[in-house]
Backbone as a ProteinNet text record, in pm:
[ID]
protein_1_A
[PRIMARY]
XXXXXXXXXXXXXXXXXXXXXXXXXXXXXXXXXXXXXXXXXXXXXXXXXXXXXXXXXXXXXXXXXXXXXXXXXXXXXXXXXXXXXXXXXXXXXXXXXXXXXXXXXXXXXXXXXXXXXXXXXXXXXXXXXXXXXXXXXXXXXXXXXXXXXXXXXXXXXXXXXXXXXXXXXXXXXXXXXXXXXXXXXXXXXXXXXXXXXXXXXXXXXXXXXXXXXXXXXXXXXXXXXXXXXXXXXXXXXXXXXXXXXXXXXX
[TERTIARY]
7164.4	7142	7036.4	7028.2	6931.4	6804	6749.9	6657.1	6620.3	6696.5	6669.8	6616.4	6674.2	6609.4	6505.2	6522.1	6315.4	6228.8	6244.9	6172.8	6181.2	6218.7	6196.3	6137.3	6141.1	6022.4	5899.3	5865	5745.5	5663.2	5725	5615.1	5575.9	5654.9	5592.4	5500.1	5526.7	5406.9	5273.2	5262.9	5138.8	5059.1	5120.4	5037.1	4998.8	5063.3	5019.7	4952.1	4901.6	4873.9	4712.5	4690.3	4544.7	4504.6	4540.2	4505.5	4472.6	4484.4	4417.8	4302.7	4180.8	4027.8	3972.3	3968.2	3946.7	4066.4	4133.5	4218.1	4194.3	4219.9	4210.9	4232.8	4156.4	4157.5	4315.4	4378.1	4487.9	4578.3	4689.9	4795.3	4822.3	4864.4	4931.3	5033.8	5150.6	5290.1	5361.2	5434	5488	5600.9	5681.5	5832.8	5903.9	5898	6033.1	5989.1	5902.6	5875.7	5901.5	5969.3	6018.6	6173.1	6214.7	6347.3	6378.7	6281	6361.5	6341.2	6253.6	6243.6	6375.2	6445.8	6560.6	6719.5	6678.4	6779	6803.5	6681	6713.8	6683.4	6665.3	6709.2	6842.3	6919.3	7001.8	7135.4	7089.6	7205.1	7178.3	7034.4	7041.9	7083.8	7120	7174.1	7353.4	7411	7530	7645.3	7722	7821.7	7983.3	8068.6	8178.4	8259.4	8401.1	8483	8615.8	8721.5	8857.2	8844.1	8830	8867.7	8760.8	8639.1	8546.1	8395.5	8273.5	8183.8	8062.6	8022.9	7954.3	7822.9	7737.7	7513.7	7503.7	7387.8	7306.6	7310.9	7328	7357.1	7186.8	7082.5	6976.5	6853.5	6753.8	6632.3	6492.1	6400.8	6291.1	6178.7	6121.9	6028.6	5874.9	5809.5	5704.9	5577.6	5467.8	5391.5	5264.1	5120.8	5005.7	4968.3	4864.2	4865.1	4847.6	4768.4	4679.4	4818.4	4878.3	5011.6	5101.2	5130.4	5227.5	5143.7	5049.2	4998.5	4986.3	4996.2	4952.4	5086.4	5207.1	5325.2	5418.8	5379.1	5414.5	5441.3	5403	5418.1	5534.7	5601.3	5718.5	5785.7	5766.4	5878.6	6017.8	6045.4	6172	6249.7	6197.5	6234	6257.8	6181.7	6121	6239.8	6274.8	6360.5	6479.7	6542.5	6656	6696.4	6606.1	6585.8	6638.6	6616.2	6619.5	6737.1	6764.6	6896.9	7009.9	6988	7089.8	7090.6	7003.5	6987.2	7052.8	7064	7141	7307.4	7328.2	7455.9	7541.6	7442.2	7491.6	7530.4	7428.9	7416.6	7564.4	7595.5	7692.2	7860.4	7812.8	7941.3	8000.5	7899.7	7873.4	7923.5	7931.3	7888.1	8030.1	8101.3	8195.5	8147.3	8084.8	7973	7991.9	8026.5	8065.6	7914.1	7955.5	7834.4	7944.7	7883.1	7977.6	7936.3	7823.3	7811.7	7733	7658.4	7550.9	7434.3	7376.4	7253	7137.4	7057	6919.9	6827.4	6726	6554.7	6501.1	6378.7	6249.5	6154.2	6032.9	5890.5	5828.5	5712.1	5681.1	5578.6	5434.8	5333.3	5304.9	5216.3	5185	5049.4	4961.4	4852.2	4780.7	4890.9	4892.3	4875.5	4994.4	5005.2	4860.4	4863.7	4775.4	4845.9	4765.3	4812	4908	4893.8	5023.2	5147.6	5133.5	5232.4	5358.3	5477.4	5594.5	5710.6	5716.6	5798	5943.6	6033.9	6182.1	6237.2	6263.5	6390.2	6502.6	6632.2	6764.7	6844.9	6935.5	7034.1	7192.9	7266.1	7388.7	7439.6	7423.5	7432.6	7581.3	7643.9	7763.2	7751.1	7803.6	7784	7760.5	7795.8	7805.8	7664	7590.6	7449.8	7475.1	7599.1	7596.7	7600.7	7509.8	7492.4	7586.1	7623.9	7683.4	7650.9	7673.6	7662.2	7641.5	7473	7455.3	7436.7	7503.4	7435.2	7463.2	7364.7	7351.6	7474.9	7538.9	7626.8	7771.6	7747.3	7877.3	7861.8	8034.2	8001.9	7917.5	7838.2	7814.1	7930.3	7934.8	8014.6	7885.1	7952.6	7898.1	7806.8	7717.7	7615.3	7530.5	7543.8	7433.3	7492.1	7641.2	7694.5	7752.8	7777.3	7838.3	7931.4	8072.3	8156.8	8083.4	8113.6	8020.5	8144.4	8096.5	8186.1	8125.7	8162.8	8094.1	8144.3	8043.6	8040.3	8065	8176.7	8197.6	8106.7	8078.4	7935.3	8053.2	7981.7	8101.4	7994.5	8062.8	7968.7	7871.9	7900.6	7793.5	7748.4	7677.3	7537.6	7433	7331.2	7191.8	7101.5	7022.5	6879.5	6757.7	6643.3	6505.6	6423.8	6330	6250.3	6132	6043.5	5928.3	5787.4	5736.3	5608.4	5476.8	5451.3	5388.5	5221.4	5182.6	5066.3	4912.5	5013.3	4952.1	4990.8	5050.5	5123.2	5229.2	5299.5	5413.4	5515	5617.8	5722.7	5883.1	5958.2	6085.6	6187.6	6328.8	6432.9	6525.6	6567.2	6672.2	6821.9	6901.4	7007.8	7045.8	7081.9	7142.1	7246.8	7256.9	7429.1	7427.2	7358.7	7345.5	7348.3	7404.2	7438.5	7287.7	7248.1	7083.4	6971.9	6876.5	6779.4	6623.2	6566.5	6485.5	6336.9	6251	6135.8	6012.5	5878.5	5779.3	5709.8	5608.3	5552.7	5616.7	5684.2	5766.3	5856.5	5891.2	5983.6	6127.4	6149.5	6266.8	6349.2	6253	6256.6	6320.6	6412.7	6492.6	6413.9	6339.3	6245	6104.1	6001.9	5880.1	5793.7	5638	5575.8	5429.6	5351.8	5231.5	5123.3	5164.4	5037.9	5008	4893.8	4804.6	4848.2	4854.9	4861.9	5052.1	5117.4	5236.5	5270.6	5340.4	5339.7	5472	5469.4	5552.7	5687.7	5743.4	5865.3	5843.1	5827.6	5764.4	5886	5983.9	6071.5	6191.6	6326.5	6489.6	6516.1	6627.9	6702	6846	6952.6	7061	7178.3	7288.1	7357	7489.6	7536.6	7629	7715.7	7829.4	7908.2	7838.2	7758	7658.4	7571.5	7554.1	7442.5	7373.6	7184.4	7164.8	7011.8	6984.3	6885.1	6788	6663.9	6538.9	6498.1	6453	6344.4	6231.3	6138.4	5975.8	6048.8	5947.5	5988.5	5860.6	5831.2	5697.5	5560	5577	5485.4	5333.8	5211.9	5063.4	5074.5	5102.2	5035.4	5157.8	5240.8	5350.1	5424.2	5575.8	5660.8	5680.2	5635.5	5656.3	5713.7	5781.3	5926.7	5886.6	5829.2	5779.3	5682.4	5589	5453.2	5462.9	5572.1	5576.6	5576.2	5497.6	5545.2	5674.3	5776.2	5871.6	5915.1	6027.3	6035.2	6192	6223.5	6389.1	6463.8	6544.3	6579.3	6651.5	6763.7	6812.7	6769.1	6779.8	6747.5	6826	6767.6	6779.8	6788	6870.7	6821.6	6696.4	6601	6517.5	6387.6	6409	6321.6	6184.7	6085.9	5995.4	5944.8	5949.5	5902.7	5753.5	5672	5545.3	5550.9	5506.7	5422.3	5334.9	5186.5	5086.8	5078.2	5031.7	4994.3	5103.5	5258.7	5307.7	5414.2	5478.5	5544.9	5699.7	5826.3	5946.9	6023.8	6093.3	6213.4	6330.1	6361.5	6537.1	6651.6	6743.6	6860	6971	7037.5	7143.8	7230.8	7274.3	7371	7316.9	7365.7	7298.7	7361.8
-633.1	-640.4	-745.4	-884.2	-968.5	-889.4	-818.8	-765.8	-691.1	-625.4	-484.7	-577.5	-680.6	-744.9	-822.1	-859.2	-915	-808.6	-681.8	-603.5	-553.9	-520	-485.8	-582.8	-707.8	-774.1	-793.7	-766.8	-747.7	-641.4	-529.7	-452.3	-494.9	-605.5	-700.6	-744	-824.6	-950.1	-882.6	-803.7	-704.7	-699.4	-652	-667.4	-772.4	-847.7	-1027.4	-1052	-1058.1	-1152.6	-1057.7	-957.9	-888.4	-993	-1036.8	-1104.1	-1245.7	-1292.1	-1415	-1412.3	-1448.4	-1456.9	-1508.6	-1604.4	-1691.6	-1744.8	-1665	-1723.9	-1840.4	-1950.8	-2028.5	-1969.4	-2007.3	-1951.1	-1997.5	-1856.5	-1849.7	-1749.4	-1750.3	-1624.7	-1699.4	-1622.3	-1644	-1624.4	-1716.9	-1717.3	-1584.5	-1538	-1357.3	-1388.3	-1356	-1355.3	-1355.3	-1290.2	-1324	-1502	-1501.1	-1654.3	-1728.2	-1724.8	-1793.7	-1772	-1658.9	-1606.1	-1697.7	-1721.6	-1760.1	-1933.5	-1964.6	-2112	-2167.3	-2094.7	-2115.8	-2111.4	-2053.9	-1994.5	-2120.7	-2153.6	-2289.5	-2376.2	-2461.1	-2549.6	-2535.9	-2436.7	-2405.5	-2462.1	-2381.7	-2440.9	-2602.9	-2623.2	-2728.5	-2879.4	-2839.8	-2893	-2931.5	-2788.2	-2856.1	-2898.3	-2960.6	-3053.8	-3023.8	-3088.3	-3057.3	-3149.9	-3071.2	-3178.9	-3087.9	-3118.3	-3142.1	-3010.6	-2906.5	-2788.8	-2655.3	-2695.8	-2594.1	-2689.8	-2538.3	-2614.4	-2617.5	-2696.4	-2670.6	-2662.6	-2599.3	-2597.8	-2606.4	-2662.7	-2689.1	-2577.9	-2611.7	-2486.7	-2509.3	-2653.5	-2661.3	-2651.1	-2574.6	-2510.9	-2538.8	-2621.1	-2617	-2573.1	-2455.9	-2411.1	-2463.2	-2514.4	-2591.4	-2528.4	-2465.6	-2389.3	-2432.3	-2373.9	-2433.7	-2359	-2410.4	-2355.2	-2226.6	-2160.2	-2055.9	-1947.4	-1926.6	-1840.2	-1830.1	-1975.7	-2012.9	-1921.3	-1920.6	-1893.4	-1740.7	-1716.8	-1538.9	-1428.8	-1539.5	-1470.9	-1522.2	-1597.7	-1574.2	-1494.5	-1392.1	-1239.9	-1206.7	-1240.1	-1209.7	-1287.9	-1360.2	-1492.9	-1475.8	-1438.3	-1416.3	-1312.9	-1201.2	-1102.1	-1139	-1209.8	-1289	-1383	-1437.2	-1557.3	-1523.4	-1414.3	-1352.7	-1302.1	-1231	-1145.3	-1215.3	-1358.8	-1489.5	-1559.1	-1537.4	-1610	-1482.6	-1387.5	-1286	-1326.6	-1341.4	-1357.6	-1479.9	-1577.3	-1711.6	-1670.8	-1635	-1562.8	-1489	-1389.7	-1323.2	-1373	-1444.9	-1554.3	-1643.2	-1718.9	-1793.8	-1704.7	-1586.3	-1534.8	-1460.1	-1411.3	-1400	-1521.9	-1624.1	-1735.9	-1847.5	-1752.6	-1877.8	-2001.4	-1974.5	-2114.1	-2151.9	-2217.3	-2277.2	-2315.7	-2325.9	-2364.4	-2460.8	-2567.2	-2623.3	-2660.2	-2521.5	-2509.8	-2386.6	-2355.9	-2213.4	-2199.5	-2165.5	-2148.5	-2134.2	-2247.3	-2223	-2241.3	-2165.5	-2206.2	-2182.7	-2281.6	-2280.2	-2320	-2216.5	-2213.5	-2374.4	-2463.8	-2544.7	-2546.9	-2649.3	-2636.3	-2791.2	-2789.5	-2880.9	-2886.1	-2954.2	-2907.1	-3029	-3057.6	-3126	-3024.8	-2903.4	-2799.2	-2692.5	-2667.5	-2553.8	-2363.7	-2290.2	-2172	-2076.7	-2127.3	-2055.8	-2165.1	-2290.7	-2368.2	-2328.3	-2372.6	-2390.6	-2536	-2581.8	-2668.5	-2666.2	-2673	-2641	-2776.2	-2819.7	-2891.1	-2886.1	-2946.2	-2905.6	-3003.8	-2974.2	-3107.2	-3005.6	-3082.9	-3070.9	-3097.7	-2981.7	-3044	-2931.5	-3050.4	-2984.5	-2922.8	-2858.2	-2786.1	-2914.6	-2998.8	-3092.7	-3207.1	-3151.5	-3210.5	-3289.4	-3363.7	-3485.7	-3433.2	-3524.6	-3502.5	-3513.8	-3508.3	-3510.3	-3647.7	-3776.9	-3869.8	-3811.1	-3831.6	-3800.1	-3964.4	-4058.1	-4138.2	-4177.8	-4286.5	-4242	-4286.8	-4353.8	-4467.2	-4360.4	-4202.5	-4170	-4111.2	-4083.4	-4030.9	-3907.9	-3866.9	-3790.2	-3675.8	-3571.7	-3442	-3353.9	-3258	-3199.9	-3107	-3033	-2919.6	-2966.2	-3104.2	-3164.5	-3212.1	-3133.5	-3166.5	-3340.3	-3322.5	-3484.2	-3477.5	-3525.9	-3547.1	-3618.5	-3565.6	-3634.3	-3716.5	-3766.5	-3785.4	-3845.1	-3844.9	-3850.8	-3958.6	-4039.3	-4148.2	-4103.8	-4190.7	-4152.2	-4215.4	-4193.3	-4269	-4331.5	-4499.6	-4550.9	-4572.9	-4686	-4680.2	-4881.5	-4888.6	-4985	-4965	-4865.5	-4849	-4890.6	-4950.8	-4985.4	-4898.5	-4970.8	-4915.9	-4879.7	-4851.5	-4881.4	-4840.9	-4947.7	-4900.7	-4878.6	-4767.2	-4733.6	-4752.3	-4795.3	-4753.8	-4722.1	-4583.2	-4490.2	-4515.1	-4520.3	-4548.6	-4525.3	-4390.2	-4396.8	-4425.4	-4552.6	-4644.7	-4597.1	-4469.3	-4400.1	-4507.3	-4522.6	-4527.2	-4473.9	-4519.4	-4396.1	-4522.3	-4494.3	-4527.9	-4456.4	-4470.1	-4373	-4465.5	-4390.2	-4481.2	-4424.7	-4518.4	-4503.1	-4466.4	-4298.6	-4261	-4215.5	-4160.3	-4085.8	-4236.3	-4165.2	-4265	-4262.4	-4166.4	-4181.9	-4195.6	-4235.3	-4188.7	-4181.6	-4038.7	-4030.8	-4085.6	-4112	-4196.6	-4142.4	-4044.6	-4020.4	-3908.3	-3813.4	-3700	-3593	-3569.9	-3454.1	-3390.2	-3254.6	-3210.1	-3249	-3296.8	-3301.5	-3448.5	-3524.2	-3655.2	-3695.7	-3764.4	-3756	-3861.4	-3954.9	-4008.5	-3958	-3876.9	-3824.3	-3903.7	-3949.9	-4012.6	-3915.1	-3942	-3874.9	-3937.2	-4071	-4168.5	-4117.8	-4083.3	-4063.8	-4080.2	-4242.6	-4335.8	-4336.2	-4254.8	-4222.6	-4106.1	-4138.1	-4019.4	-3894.3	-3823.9	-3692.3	-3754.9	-3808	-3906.6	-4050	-4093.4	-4247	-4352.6	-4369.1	-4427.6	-4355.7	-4436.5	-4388.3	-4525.6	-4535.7	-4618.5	-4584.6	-4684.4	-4585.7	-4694.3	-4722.8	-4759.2	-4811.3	-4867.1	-4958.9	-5058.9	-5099.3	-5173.4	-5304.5	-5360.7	-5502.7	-5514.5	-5339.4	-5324.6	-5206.2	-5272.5	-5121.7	-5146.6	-5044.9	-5090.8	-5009.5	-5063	-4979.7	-4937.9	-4857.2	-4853.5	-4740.9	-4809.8	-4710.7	-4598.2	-4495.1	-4385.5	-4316.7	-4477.5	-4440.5	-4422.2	-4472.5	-4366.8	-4427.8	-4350.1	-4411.9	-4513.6	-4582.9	-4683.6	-4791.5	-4789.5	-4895.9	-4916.7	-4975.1	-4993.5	-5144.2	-5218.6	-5374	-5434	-5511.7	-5495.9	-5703.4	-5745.7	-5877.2	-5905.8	-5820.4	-5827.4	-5846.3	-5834.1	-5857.8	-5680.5	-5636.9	-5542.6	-5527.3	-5449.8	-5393.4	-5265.8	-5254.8	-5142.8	-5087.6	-5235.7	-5216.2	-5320.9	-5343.6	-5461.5	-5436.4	-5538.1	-5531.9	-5585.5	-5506.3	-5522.4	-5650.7	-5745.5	-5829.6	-5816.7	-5866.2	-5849.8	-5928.8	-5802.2	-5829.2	-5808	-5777.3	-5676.7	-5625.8	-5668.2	-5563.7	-5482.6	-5327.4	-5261.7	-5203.1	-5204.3	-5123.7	-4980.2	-4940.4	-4812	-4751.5	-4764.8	-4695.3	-4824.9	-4779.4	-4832.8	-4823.2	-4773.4	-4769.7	-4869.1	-4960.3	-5061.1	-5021.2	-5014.4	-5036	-5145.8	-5208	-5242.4	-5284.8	-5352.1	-5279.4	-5424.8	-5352.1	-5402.6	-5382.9	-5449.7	-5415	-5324.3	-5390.3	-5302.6	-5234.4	-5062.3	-5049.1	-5089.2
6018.4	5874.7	5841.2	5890	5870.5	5939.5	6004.6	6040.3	5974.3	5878.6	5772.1	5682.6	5644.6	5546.6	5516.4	5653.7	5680.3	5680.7	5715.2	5725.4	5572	5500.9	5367.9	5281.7	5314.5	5266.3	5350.2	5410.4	5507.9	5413.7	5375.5	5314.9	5186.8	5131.8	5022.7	5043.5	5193.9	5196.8	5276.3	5333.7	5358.7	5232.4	5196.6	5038.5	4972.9	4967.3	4934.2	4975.8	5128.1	5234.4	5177.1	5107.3	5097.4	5031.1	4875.8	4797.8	4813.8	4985.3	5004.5	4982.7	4945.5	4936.3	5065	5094.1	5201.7	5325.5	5382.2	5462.7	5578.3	5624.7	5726.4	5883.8	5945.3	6070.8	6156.5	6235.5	6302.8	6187.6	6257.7	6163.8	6103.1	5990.8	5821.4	5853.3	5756.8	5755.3	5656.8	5786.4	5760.3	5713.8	5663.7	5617.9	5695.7	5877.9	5980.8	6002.3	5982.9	5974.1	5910	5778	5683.8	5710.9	5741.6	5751	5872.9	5972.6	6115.1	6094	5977.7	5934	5907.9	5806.2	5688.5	5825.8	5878.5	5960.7	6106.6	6124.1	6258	6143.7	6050.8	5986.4	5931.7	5910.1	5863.9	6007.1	6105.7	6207.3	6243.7	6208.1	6294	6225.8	6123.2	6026	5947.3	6025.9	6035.6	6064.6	5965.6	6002.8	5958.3	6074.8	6133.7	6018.4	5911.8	5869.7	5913	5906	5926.7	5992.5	5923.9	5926.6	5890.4	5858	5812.5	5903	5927.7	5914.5	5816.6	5804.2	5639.4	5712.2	5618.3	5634.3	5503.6	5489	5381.3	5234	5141.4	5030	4950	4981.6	4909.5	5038.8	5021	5097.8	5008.8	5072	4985.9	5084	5051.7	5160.9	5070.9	5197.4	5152.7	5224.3	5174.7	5194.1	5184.5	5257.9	5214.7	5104.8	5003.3	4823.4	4839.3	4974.6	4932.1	4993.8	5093.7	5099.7	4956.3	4943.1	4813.3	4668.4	4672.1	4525.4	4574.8	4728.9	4675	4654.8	4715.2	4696.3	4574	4457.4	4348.6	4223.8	4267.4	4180.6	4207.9	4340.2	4419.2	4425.2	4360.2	4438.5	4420.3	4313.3	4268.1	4405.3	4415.2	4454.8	4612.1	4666.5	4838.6	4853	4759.2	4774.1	4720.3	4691.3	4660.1	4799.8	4871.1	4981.6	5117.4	5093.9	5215.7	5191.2	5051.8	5039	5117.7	5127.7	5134.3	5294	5317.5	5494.5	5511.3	5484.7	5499.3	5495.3	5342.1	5309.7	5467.2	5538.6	5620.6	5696.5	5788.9	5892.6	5873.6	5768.2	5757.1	5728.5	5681.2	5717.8	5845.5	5933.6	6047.3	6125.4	6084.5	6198.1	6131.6	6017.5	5994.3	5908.8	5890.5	5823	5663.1	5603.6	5455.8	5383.5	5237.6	5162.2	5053.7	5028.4	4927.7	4812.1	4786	4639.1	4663.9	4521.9	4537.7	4642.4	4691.7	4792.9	4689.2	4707	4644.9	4738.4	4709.2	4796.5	4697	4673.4	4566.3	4703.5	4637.9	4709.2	4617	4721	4661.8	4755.9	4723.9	4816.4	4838.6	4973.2	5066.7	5105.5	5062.3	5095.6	5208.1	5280.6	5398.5	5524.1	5467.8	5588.4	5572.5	5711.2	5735.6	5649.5	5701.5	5615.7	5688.9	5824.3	5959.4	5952.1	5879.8	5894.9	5815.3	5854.4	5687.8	5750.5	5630.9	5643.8	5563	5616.5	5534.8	5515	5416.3	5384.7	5346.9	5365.9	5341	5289.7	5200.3	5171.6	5107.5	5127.6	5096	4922.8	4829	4719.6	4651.6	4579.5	4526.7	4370	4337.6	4214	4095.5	4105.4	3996.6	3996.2	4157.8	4161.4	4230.2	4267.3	4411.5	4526.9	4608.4	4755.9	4848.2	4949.5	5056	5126.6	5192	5216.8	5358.5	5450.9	5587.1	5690	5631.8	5659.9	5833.7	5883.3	6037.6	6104.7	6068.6	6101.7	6116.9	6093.6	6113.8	6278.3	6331.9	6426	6503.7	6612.2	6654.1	6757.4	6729.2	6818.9	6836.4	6940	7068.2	6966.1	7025.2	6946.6	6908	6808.3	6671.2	6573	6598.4	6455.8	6424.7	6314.9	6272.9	6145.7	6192.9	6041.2	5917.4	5857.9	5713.8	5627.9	5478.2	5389.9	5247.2	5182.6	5016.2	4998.6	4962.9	4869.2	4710.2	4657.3	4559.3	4419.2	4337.6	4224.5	4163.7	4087.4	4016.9	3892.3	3791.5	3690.2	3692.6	3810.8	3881.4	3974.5	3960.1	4051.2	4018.7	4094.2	4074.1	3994	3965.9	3903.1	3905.4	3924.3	3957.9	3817.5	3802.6	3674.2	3737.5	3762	3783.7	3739.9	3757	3719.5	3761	3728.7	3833.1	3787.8	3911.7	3909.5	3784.9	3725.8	3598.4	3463.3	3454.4	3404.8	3316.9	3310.5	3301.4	3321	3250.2	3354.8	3311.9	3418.9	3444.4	3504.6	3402.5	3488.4	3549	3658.3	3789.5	3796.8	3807	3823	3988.9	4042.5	4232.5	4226.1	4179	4167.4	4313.1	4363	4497.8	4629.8	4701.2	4834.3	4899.1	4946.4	4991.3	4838	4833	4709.4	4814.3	4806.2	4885.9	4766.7	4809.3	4715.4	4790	4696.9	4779.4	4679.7	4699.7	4686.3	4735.2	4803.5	4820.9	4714.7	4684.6	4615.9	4618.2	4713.6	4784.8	4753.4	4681.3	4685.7	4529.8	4506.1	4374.4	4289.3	4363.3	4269.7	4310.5	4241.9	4261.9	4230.4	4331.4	4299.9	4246.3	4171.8	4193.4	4254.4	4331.6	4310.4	4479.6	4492.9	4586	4717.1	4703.3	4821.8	4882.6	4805.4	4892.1	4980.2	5062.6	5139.8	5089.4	5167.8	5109.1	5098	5176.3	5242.5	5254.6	5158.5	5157.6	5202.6	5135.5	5160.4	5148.2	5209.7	5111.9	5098	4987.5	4937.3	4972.9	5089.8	5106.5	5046.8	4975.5	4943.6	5057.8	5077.9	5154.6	5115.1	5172.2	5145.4	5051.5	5171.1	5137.9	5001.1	5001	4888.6	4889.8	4881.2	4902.4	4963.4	5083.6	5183.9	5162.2	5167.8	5140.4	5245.7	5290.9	5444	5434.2	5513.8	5524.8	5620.7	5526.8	5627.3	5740.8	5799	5876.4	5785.7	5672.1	5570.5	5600.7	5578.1	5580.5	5526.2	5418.8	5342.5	5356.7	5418.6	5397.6	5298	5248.1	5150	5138.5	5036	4998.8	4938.5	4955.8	4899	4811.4	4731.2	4683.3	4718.7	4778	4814.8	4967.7	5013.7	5218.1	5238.5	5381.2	5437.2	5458.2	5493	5508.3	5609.3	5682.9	5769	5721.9	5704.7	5644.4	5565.5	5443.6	5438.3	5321.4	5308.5	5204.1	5033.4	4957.2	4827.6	4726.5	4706.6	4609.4	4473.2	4390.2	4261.1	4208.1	4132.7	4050.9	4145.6	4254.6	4381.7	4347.1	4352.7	4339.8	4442.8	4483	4582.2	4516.5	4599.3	4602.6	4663.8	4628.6	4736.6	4665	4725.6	4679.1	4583.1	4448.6	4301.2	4232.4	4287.6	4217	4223	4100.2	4097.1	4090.9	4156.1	4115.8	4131.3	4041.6	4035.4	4026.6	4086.3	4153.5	4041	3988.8	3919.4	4002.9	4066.9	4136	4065.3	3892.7	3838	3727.9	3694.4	3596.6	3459.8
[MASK]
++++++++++++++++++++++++++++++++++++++++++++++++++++++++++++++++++++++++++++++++++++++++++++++++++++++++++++++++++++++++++++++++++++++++++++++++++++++++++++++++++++++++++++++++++++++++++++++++++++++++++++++++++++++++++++++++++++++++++++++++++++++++++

C-alpha cells in the first residue's frame, strides 16, 4: 500500500518537475524520495515509554526554492498523500503518534535541488513538546525513554531584538527552545548571520543552559564566545546582529 501511494503521486510530480526553468545539475528530488525521507527519520527517531512506542507526530520537509516552488500547486494534495504513508507505516509497525501528524513544505536555499532535509519533533495536541533531553537513558535499536517536563507559571523569558530592530518577547514554557533561521526553531531569526540551528536553550533543575549549535558565526552570551553555559539573570546573548535577553522569571 505505501508503494501504491508513492506511485500515485509520482504522476503528479512528473508534471511539476516540467515546470522547473533552469534545473541544477544531478537528479531532482522525486516523491519515493521524500516518502523514504519521512519514513527513516521517522524510525530513526523513536522512543520507548512504559508500554507503547511513540515517532514523531511533527515533519518539516525542507527543500531547495526551485523543487519547493514548483510543487506548490500541489502541495496540499502531495502532503496529504505522505501523511497517509506515515499513518500506514506506524500502524503496520505498532507505532503511536501523540497527537495529529503534520508535515509543512518549507525551503532551504542552503540545499542543492537533489537534496531534502527532514525535521521531526514530538508535539502534543495542546502544542507542548516532548522533553528529548540527552541525559535520559539509552536502549537497544536507538531508542530512548523520554518524559515531559511539565510548564509552570515561572518560566524564563527572552526579549529579542532582531537585527532589524523589531523586537519580540518568548516565554521558556518548552523544556528545549530551539533559536536560529530554521522553521523548526520556536524562536525565528531573520538576521543573516545566524545559522539554520543556531543555538538551543534547554531548561534544568539549576536553570537554564544555552549552547552553540556548532553554528558559523558563534553564540555570545555578555560579549564572551560560548559553546555552553549557564544563563544568568539579565544575560545578554548575541547571535548574528541580533540582541536577546534572558529574565530568569517571566
Amino acid at each position: 500500500m505505501v508503494r501504491q501511494v508513492i506511485n500515485t503521486i509520482a504522476g503528479m510530480w512528473d508534471a511539476i518537475l516540467l515546470r522547473i526553468a533552469h534545473p541544477a545539475k544531478g537528479r531532482l528530488v522525486e516523491p519515493i524520495d521524500l516518502g523514504k525521507a519521512l519514513l527513516r527519520t521517522m524510525e530513526s527517531r523513536r522512543k520507548v515509554s512504559i508500554s507503547k512506542v511513540y515517532v514523531p507526530n511533527e515533519y518539516t520537509i525542507l527543500l531547495h526554492p526551485n523543487p519547493a516552488a514548483a510543487v506548490r500547486s500541489l502541495e496540499h494534495t502531495l502532503l496529504e498523500e505522505l501523511k497517509g504513508v506515515l499513518l500506514e507505516k506506524a500502524e503496520r509497525g505498532s507505532l503511536s503518534f501523540i497527537g495529529p501528524v503534520q508535515i509543512v513544505l518549507a525551503t532551504d536555499d542552503q540545499l542543492t535541488p537533489s537534496e531534502i532535509h527532514v525535521e521531526a519533533a514530538f508535539r502534543e495536541p495542546d502544542g507542548g513538546y516532548w522533553d528529548e533531553s540527552s541525559d535520559v537513558p539509552s536502549l537497544e535499536g536507538g531508542t530512548r525513554i523520554f518524559r515531559v517536563l511539565e510548564s509552570d507559571n515561572h518560566s524564563g523569558r527572552l526579549i529579542v531584538t532582531h537585527h532589524n530592530g523589531t523586537c519580540a518577547e518568548h516565554s521558556l514554557t518548552r523544556s528545549l527552545t530551539k533559536i536560529g533561521r530554521g522553521p523548526q526553531c520556536s524562536i525565528q531569526l531573520s538576521d543573516p548571520k545566524a545559522s539554520r540551528l543556531h543555538a538551543t536553550i534547554r531548561r534544568h533543575q539549576q536553570g537554564y543552559v544555552i549552547k552553540d549549535n556548532n553554528s558559523t558565526n558563534g553564540t555570545f552570551v555578555n560579549g564572551s564566545a560560548i559553546s555552553e553555559t549557564v544563563l544568568a539573570p539579565d544575560d545578554v546573548i548575541q547571535i548574528g546582529n541580533s540582541i536577546i535577553e534572558f529574565h530568569p522569571h517571566g
